[in-house]
Amino acid sequence: MDSGRSRPMPMEPGILAFHERCEAFYPADAVNASVAQQRRWYDALCAEFDAPSPAGLTRRDEVVAGRIPIRHYRPAEVATDTRIFYIHGGGFVVGSLESHDAICAELAHGARAGLVSVDYRLAPEHVWPAAFEDCYAVLENLLADDRPLVVVGDSAGGNLVAGIVLKAKAEGHSGIGGQALIYPGLGGDLVSGSYVEMAEAPGLSTTDVAYYREVQKAPADSPLAHPLRADDLAGLPPAYITAAHFDPLRDDARTYAARLALAGVDVTYREEPQMIHAWLRARHMSPGAREGFDHLVHGVARLVGTA
């Protein structure tokens, strides 16, 4: 249905070319297809933007807690004992160890730190709190060896990062040295702010966000599922938060960063002015995405202590 609003679009040619290339693999109305079809499209999209692995980086797969697949990345140069725990995006519906493999490899390489990614259970087969429980179980497993950890995630993964960090604080866990949220969905009001201004932005629409929330079936009043509902953010670990200007989730990131700062948390907030949702995948074809990724790597490196 025509909403009467013009579609907000960035001007950078690189990100526009990226978006056009994405829609050839993952159409704008993908959420109307079956979940199986969505996953096939998403896997093809991710493969299209795959990148060579950094020289000397090694991978090792493992299963923790008897059922949760994880992948260890060790770059050629490791300059810290602090590890990165990466949680992928995909609306809680798509994504895997493979979908974000190149991103994880480049982040580990750039930050000069070991990295662990997780293959959490997906909706609709596994609704809330399955994904959250898987990520929290891996977090506890990683913290058990008393090595510091920085938790990083994009989109739905950013939501899961913020939620498990809140739970870890409530349960008295130490050892989380930082959190990095990349265009996270944190439970903002779907009828105001960027959810209205960027409702039809390329890459992700407000209708898509509503669909993913419905599929996940998280309780609306849970701050672990919707971290913007948390009453007390004091005492959380330092944060690096990055958002895309042309993204309905933009104000979730803005608001959470502001609330963290007001609570006394050391927070760096960066908004990529010409970027759209999922710009991480455009880092090898868009100058703005490359700049954003470089800043992300530096922000994570600062959190792990290698910057």
mmCIF file of C-alpha atoms in Angstrom:
data_model
loop_
_atom_site.group_PDB
_atom_site.id
_atom_site.type_symbol
_atom_site.label_atom_id
_atom_site.label_comp_id
_atom_site.label_asym_id
_atom_site.label_seq_id
_atom_site.Cartn_x
_atom_site.Cartn_y
_atom_site.Cartn_z
ATOM 1 C CA MET A 1 0.000 0.000 0.000
ATOM 2 C CA ASP A 2 1.320 3.470 -0.883
ATOM 3 C CA SER A 3 1.912 5.408 2.320
ATOM 4 C CA GLY A 4 2.235 8.735 0.531
ATOM 5 C CA ARG A 5 5.759 9.236 1.911
ATOM 6 C CA SER A 6 8.829 9.452 -0.289
ATOM 7 C CA ARG A 7 11.364 6.754 0.423
ATOM 8 C CA PRO A 8 14.364 8.126 2.346
ATOM 9 C CA MET A 9 17.541 7.333 0.436
ATOM 10 C CA PRO A 10 21.230 8.027 1.005
ATOM 11 C CA MET A 11 23.317 9.746 -1.649
ATOM 12 C CA GLU A 12 26.531 7.718 -1.575
ATOM 13 C CA PRO A 13 26.847 5.722 -4.824
ATOM 14 C CA GLY A 14 28.624 2.830 -3.099
ATOM 15 C CA ILE A 15 25.860 2.152 -0.604
ATOM 16 C CA LEU A 16 23.181 2.559 -3.276
ATOM 17 C CA ALA A 17 24.982 -0.015 -5.429
ATOM 18 C CA PHE A 18 25.206 -2.292 -2.384
ATOM 19 C CA HIS A 19 21.469 -2.001 -1.773
ATOM 20 C CA GLU A 20 20.651 -2.750 -5.400
ATOM 21 C CA ARG A 21 22.897 -5.800 -5.287
ATOM 22 C CA CYS A 22 21.230 -6.960 -2.055
ATOM 23 C CA GLU A 23 17.734 -6.774 -3.503
ATOM 24 C CA ALA A 24 18.802 -9.056 -6.338
ATOM 25 C CA PHE A 25 19.325 -11.750 -3.671
ATOM 26 C CA TYR A 26 16.975 -10.721 -0.858
ATOM 27 C CA PRO A 27 13.887 -8.876 -2.098
ATOM 28 C CA ALA A 28 12.361 -6.000 -0.153
ATOM 29 C CA ASP A 29 9.255 -8.105 0.608
ATOM 30 C CA ALA A 30 11.260 -11.130 1.784
ATOM 31 C CA VAL A 31 9.382 -11.307 5.095
ATOM 32 C CA ASN A 32 6.254 -12.282 3.141
ATOM 33 C CA ALA A 33 7.940 -15.497 1.993
ATOM 34 C CA SER A 34 8.274 -18.710 3.976
ATOM 35 C CA VAL A 35 11.006 -18.840 6.601
ATOM 36 C CA ALA A 36 12.774 -21.556 4.609
ATOM 37 C CA GLN A 37 12.819 -19.303 1.545
ATOM 38 C CA GLN A 38 14.004 -16.336 3.599
ATOM 39 C CA ARG A 39 16.947 -18.415 4.832
ATOM 40 C CA ARG A 40 17.862 -19.549 1.317
ATOM 41 C CA TRP A 41 17.805 -15.946 0.095
ATOM 42 C CA TYR A 42 19.820 -14.734 3.082
ATOM 43 C CA ASP A 43 22.445 -17.445 2.717
ATOM 44 C CA ALA A 44 22.850 -16.544 -0.972
ATOM 45 C CA LEU A 45 23.147 -12.859 -0.068
ATOM 46 C CA CYS A 46 25.817 -13.535 2.531
ATOM 47 C CA ALA A 47 27.773 -15.698 0.106
ATOM 48 C CA GLU A 48 27.647 -12.882 -2.457
ATOM 49 C CA PHE A 49 29.468 -10.551 -0.056
ATOM 50 C CA ASP A 50 31.967 -13.090 1.242
ATOM 51 C CA ALA A 51 35.576 -11.943 1.487
ATOM 52 C CA PRO A 52 38.984 -13.616 1.662
ATOM 53 C CA SER A 53 40.142 -14.620 5.124
ATOM 54 C CA PRO A 54 42.964 -12.555 6.667
ATOM 55 C CA ALA A 55 46.334 -14.252 6.280
ATOM 56 C CA GLY A 56 47.236 -16.550 9.147
ATOM 57 C CA LEU A 57 43.808 -16.558 10.777
ATOM 58 C CA THR A 58 42.590 -19.969 11.980
ATOM 59 C CA ARG A 59 39.127 -21.277 12.893
ATOM 60 C CA ARG A 60 37.981 -24.045 15.193
ATOM 61 C CA ASP A 61 34.385 -25.208 15.686
ATOM 62 C CA GLU A 62 33.061 -26.533 18.980
ATOM 63 C CA VAL A 63 29.784 -27.334 20.724
ATOM 64 C CA VAL A 64 29.193 -25.967 24.232
ATOM 65 C CA ALA A 65 26.528 -26.794 26.808
ATOM 66 C CA GLY A 66 25.972 -29.993 24.863
ATOM 67 C CA ARG A 67 24.062 -28.345 22.025
ATOM 68 C CA ILE A 68 25.224 -24.836 21.026
ATOM 69 C CA PRO A 69 27.651 -24.565 18.094
ATOM 70 C CA ILE A 70 30.348 -21.908 18.398
ATOM 71 C CA ARG A 71 33.338 -20.961 16.259
ATOM 72 C CA HIS A 72 36.720 -19.799 17.535
ATOM 73 C CA TYR A 73 38.790 -17.357 15.458
ATOM 74 C CA ARG A 74 42.464 -16.779 16.174
ATOM 75 C CA PRO A 75 44.186 -14.104 14.068
ATOM 76 C CA ALA A 76 47.854 -14.332 13.160
ATOM 77 C CA GLU A 77 48.634 -11.663 15.743
ATOM 78 C CA VAL A 78 46.929 -11.800 19.144
ATOM 79 C CA ALA A 79 47.845 -8.905 21.410
ATOM 80 C CA THR A 80 45.519 -9.489 24.365
ATOM 81 C CA ASP A 81 43.982 -12.217 26.538
ATOM 82 C CA THR A 82 40.607 -10.486 26.188
ATOM 83 C CA ARG A 83 38.339 -12.227 23.706
ATOM 84 C CA ILE A 84 35.476 -10.968 21.569
ATOM 85 C CA PHE A 85 32.130 -12.774 21.743
ATOM 86 C CA TYR A 86 30.187 -12.040 18.530
ATOM 87 C CA ILE A 87 26.416 -12.516 18.164
ATOM 88 C CA HIS A 88 25.081 -12.322 14.600
ATOM 89 C CA GLY A 89 22.038 -10.463 13.341
ATOM 90 C CA GLY A 90 19.213 -11.653 11.121
ATOM 91 C CA GLY A 91 15.984 -10.694 12.857
ATOM 92 C CA PHE A 92 16.195 -13.793 15.099
ATOM 93 C CA VAL A 93 15.023 -15.704 11.984
ATOM 94 C CA VAL A 94 18.035 -16.000 9.650
ATOM 95 C CA GLY A 95 21.809 -16.090 10.096
ATOM 96 C CA SER A 96 24.392 -18.618 11.246
ATOM 97 C CA LEU A 97 28.078 -19.150 11.872
ATOM 98 C CA GLU A 98 28.584 -18.930 8.103
ATOM 99 C CA SER A 99 26.561 -15.767 7.475
ATOM 100 C CA HIS A 100 28.899 -13.574 9.519
ATOM 101 C CA ASP A 101 32.090 -15.588 9.121
ATOM 102 C CA ALA A 102 33.998 -13.006 7.058
ATOM 103 C CA ILE A 103 32.893 -10.155 9.335
ATOM 104 C CA CYS A 104 34.060 -12.058 12.416
ATOM 105 C CA ALA A 105 37.376 -12.942 10.781
ATOM 106 C CA GLU A 106 38.112 -9.332 9.814
ATOM 107 C CA LEU A 107 37.059 -8.012 13.219
ATOM 108 C CA ALA A 108 39.299 -10.487 15.041
ATOM 109 C CA HIS A 109 42.183 -9.641 12.720
ATOM 110 C CA GLY A 110 41.720 -5.892 13.048
ATOM 111 C CA ALA A 111 41.337 -5.934 16.831
ATOM 112 C CA ARG A 112 44.185 -8.463 17.240
ATOM 113 C CA ALA A 113 42.056 -10.550 19.571
ATOM 114 C CA GLY A 114 40.574 -14.024 19.630
ATOM 115 C CA LEU A 115 36.890 -14.128 18.774
ATOM 116 C CA VAL A 116 34.074 -16.596 19.409
ATOM 117 C CA SER A 117 30.801 -16.561 17.446
ATOM 118 C CA VAL A 118 27.616 -18.436 18.301
ATOM 119 C CA ASP A 119 24.986 -20.284 16.273
ATOM 120 C CA TYR A 120 21.952 -19.670 18.497
ATOM 121 C CA ARG A 121 18.522 -21.185 17.900
ATOM 122 C CA LEU A 122 16.280 -19.264 15.496
ATOM 123 C CA ALA A 123 12.591 -18.359 15.446
ATOM 124 C CA PRO A 124 9.916 -19.311 14.620
ATOM 125 C CA GLU A 125 10.980 -22.859 15.515
ATOM 126 C CA HIS A 126 12.486 -21.537 18.765
ATOM 127 C CA VAL A 127 10.844 -18.399 20.133
ATOM 128 C CA TRP A 128 11.884 -16.233 23.073
ATOM 129 C CA PRO A 129 13.872 -16.928 25.204
ATOM 130 C CA ALA A 130 15.700 -19.628 23.179
ATOM 131 C CA ALA A 131 18.195 -17.344 21.401
ATOM 132 C CA PHE A 132 18.781 -15.356 24.587
ATOM 133 C CA GLU A 133 19.376 -18.500 26.645
ATOM 134 C CA ASP A 134 21.842 -19.878 24.092
ATOM 135 C CA CYS A 135 23.851 -16.652 24.020
ATOM 136 C CA TYR A 136 23.835 -16.361 27.794
ATOM 137 C CA ALA A 137 24.976 -19.966 28.174
ATOM 138 C CA VAL A 138 27.924 -19.275 25.870
ATOM 139 C CA LEU A 139 28.692 -16.067 27.772
ATOM 140 C CA GLU A 140 28.860 -17.978 31.063
ATOM 141 C CA ASN A 141 30.973 -20.685 29.447
ATOM 142 C CA LEU A 142 33.467 -18.114 28.193
ATOM 143 C CA LEU A 143 33.579 -16.220 31.483
ATOM 144 C CA ALA A 144 34.295 -19.424 33.402
ATOM 145 C CA ASP A 145 38.003 -19.386 32.543
ATOM 146 C CA ASP A 146 38.469 -15.907 34.079
ATOM 147 C CA ARG A 147 39.590 -14.244 30.865
ATOM 148 C CA PRO A 148 38.020 -10.849 30.047
ATOM 149 C CA LEU A 149 35.398 -10.617 27.340
ATOM 150 C CA VAL A 150 33.973 -7.943 25.040
ATOM 151 C CA VAL A 151 30.537 -8.757 23.625
ATOM 152 C CA VAL A 152 29.663 -7.541 20.115
ATOM 153 C CA GLY A 153 26.565 -7.954 17.962
ATOM 154 C CA ASP A 154 24.740 -6.486 14.983
ATOM 155 C CA SER A 155 21.002 -5.834 14.634
ATOM 156 C CA ALA A 156 19.194 -8.691 16.437
ATOM 157 C CA GLY A 157 22.626 -9.670 17.724
ATOM 158 C CA GLY A 158 22.994 -6.185 19.187
ATOM 159 C CA ASN A 159 19.706 -6.725 20.990
ATOM 160 C CA LEU A 160 20.991 -10.006 22.415
ATOM 161 C CA VAL A 161 24.281 -8.405 23.470
ATOM 162 C CA ALA A 162 22.533 -5.629 25.383
ATOM 163 C CA GLY A 163 20.186 -8.135 27.030
ATOM 164 C CA ILE A 164 22.797 -10.634 28.172
ATOM 165 C CA VAL A 165 25.019 -7.839 29.482
ATOM 166 C CA LEU A 166 22.080 -6.562 31.556
ATOM 167 C CA LYS A 167 21.480 -10.065 32.951
ATOM 168 C CA ALA A 168 25.177 -10.570 33.664
ATOM 169 C CA LYS A 169 25.223 -7.342 35.686
ATOM 170 C CA ALA A 170 22.105 -8.394 37.609
ATOM 171 C CA GLU A 171 23.688 -11.775 38.426
ATOM 172 C CA GLY A 172 26.970 -10.232 39.554
ATOM 173 C CA HIS A 173 29.170 -11.570 36.765
ATOM 174 C CA SER A 174 32.468 -9.794 36.319
ATOM 175 C CA GLY A 175 34.806 -10.066 33.384
ATOM 176 C CA ILE A 176 32.814 -8.259 30.700
ATOM 177 C CA GLY A 177 35.122 -5.464 29.639
ATOM 178 C CA GLY A 178 32.871 -3.881 27.047
ATOM 179 C CA GLN A 179 29.952 -4.162 24.674
ATOM 180 C CA ALA A 180 29.632 -3.061 21.050
ATOM 181 C CA LEU A 181 26.182 -2.684 19.514
ATOM 182 C CA ILE A 182 25.935 -2.357 15.731
ATOM 183 C CA TYR A 183 22.627 -0.886 14.488
ATOM 184 C CA PRO A 184 20.835 -2.702 17.334
ATOM 185 C CA GLY A 185 17.090 -3.182 17.746
ATOM 186 C CA LEU A 186 16.423 -2.432 21.398
ATOM 187 C CA GLY A 187 12.645 -2.338 21.614
ATOM 188 C CA GLY A 188 11.807 1.246 20.687
ATOM 189 C CA ASP A 189 8.318 2.585 19.979
ATOM 190 C CA LEU A 190 7.328 1.601 16.428
ATOM 191 C CA VAL A 191 5.133 4.682 15.937
ATOM 192 C CA SER A 192 7.541 7.543 16.584
ATOM 193 C CA GLY A 193 10.992 8.891 15.757
ATOM 194 C CA SER A 194 13.086 7.003 13.218
ATOM 195 C CA TYR A 195 10.481 4.231 13.073
ATOM 196 C CA VAL A 196 8.278 6.802 11.315
ATOM 197 C CA GLU A 197 10.929 8.937 9.607
ATOM 198 C CA MET A 198 12.756 5.900 8.203
ATOM 199 C CA ALA A 199 9.765 3.564 7.984
ATOM 200 C CA GLU A 200 10.494 2.780 4.340
ATOM 201 C CA ALA A 201 14.275 3.111 4.369
ATOM 202 C CA PRO A 202 16.207 0.750 2.090
ATOM 203 C CA GLY A 203 17.455 -2.442 3.682
ATOM 204 C CA LEU A 204 14.980 -2.594 6.576
ATOM 205 C CA SER A 205 11.496 -1.186 7.038
ATOM 206 C CA THR A 206 9.470 -0.601 10.177
ATOM 207 C CA THR A 207 7.068 -3.266 8.882
ATOM 208 C CA ASP A 208 9.995 -5.694 8.813
ATOM 209 C CA VAL A 209 10.890 -4.829 12.420
ATOM 210 C CA ALA A 210 7.295 -5.469 13.489
ATOM 211 C CA TYR A 211 7.368 -8.826 11.684
ATOM 212 C CA TYR A 212 10.559 -9.928 13.423
ATOM 213 C CA ARG A 213 9.192 -8.927 16.824
ATOM 214 C CA GLU A 214 6.037 -10.923 16.192
ATOM 215 C CA VAL A 215 8.005 -13.983 15.119
ATOM 216 C CA GLN A 216 10.318 -13.799 18.145
ATOM 217 C CA LYS A 217 7.364 -13.506 20.575
ATOM 218 C CA ALA A 218 9.351 -11.872 23.372
ATOM 219 C CA PRO A 219 7.323 -10.375 26.247
ATOM 220 C CA ALA A 220 6.783 -6.670 25.587
ATOM 221 C CA ASP A 221 7.626 -5.682 29.165
ATOM 222 C CA SER A 222 10.915 -7.593 29.455
ATOM 223 C CA PRO A 223 14.036 -5.392 29.634
ATOM 224 C CA LEU A 224 16.148 -8.412 28.686
ATOM 225 C CA ALA A 225 14.239 -8.656 25.397
ATOM 226 C CA HIS A 226 13.785 -4.887 24.998
ATOM 227 C CA PRO A 227 16.758 -3.244 26.739
ATOM 228 C CA LEU A 228 15.349 0.266 26.363
ATOM 229 C CA ARG A 229 12.865 -0.789 29.056
ATOM 230 C CA ALA A 230 15.648 -1.325 31.610
ATOM 231 C CA ASP A 231 15.289 1.016 34.587
ATOM 232 C CA ASP A 232 18.919 1.108 35.698
ATOM 233 C CA LEU A 233 21.875 1.144 33.319
ATOM 234 C CA ALA A 234 24.450 2.241 35.886
ATOM 235 C CA GLY A 235 27.431 -0.039 36.271
ATOM 236 C CA LEU A 236 27.259 -1.534 32.790
ATOM 237 C CA PRO A 237 30.548 -2.044 30.924
ATOM 238 C CA PRO A 238 31.863 0.573 28.479
ATOM 239 C CA ALA A 239 30.074 0.637 25.154
ATOM 240 C CA TYR A 240 30.697 1.379 21.503
ATOM 241 C CA ILE A 241 27.426 1.930 19.650
ATOM 242 C CA THR A 242 27.116 2.557 15.937
ATOM 243 C CA ALA A 243 23.965 3.307 13.973
ATOM 244 C CA ALA A 244 22.950 3.935 10.375
ATOM 245 C CA HIS A 245 21.178 7.211 9.661
ATOM 246 C CA PHE A 246 18.828 5.623 7.100
ATOM 247 C CA ASP A 247 17.492 2.930 9.408
ATOM 248 C CA PRO A 248 14.291 2.661 11.456
ATOM 249 C CA LEU A 249 16.414 1.276 14.312
ATOM 250 C CA ARG A 250 18.543 4.438 14.415
ATOM 251 C CA ASP A 251 16.833 6.038 17.410
ATOM 252 C CA ASP A 252 17.089 2.838 19.464
ATOM 253 C CA ALA A 253 20.863 3.205 19.244
ATOM 254 C CA ARG A 254 20.779 6.963 19.873
ATOM 255 C CA THR A 255 18.519 6.661 22.893
ATOM 256 C CA TYR A 256 20.389 3.763 24.476
ATOM 257 C CA ALA A 257 23.730 5.530 24.043
ATOM 258 C CA ALA A 258 22.332 8.668 25.644
ATOM 259 C CA ARG A 259 20.857 6.718 28.560
ATOM 260 C CA LEU A 260 24.132 4.877 29.125
ATOM 261 C CA ALA A 261 26.003 8.176 29.206
ATOM 262 C CA LEU A 262 23.507 9.656 31.667
ATOM 263 C CA ALA A 263 23.996 6.574 33.853
ATOM 264 C CA GLY A 264 27.731 7.241 33.977
ATOM 265 C CA VAL A 265 28.788 4.546 31.515
ATOM 266 C CA ASP A 266 31.726 5.262 29.206
ATOM 267 C CA VAL A 267 30.030 5.216 25.794
ATOM 268 C CA THR A 268 31.112 6.099 22.280
ATOM 269 C CA TYR A 269 28.289 6.704 19.818
ATOM 270 C CA ARG A 270 28.821 6.978 16.084
ATOM 271 C CA GLU A 271 26.111 7.460 13.462
ATOM 272 C CA GLU A 272 27.044 6.686 9.877
ATOM 273 C CA PRO A 273 25.431 9.527 7.900
ATOM 274 C CA GLN A 274 25.070 7.782 4.534
ATOM 275 C CA MET A 275 24.557 4.223 5.720
ATOM 276 C CA ILE A 276 21.562 1.892 5.700
ATOM 277 C CA HIS A 277 20.834 -1.145 7.846
ATOM 278 C CA ALA A 278 23.292 -4.023 7.330
ATOM 279 C CA TRP A 279 26.037 -1.721 6.027
ATOM 280 C CA LEU A 280 28.683 -4.047 7.552
ATOM 281 C CA ARG A 281 28.363 -6.179 4.412
ATOM 282 C CA ALA A 282 29.142 -3.164 2.215
ATOM 283 C CA ARG A 283 32.560 -2.554 3.764
ATOM 284 C CA HIS A 284 34.403 -3.659 0.599
ATOM 285 C CA MET A 285 32.325 -1.605 -1.856
ATOM 286 C CA SER A 286 31.177 1.536 -0.012
ATOM 287 C CA PRO A 287 33.628 4.187 1.280
ATOM 288 C CA GLY A 288 31.185 5.103 4.061
ATOM 289 C CA ALA A 289 30.818 1.484 5.124
ATOM 290 C CA ARG A 290 34.581 1.002 5.077
ATOM 291 C CA GLU A 291 35.007 4.072 7.271
ATOM 292 C CA GLY A 292 32.313 2.827 9.630
ATOM 293 C CA PHE A 293 33.893 -0.617 9.836
ATOM 294 C CA ASP A 294 37.328 0.884 10.514
ATOM 295 C CA HIS A 295 35.856 2.916 13.374
ATOM 296 C CA LEU A 296 34.093 -0.190 14.693
ATOM 297 C CA VAL A 297 37.328 -2.180 14.656
ATOM 298 C CA HIS A 298 39.112 0.642 16.466
ATOM 299 C CA GLY A 299 36.262 0.913 18.995
ATOM 300 C CA VAL A 300 36.383 -2.822 19.713
ATOM 301 C CA ALA A 301 40.190 -2.726 19.855
ATOM 302 C CA ARG A 302 39.971 -0.002 22.462
ATOM 303 C CA LEU A 303 37.549 -2.132 24.502
ATOM 304 C CA VAL A 304 39.809 -5.202 24.342
ATOM 305 C CA GLY A 305 42.874 -3.095 25.076
ATOM 306 C CA THR A 306 44.779 -3.330 21.803
ATOM 307 C CA ALA A 307 44.118 0.166 20.402
#
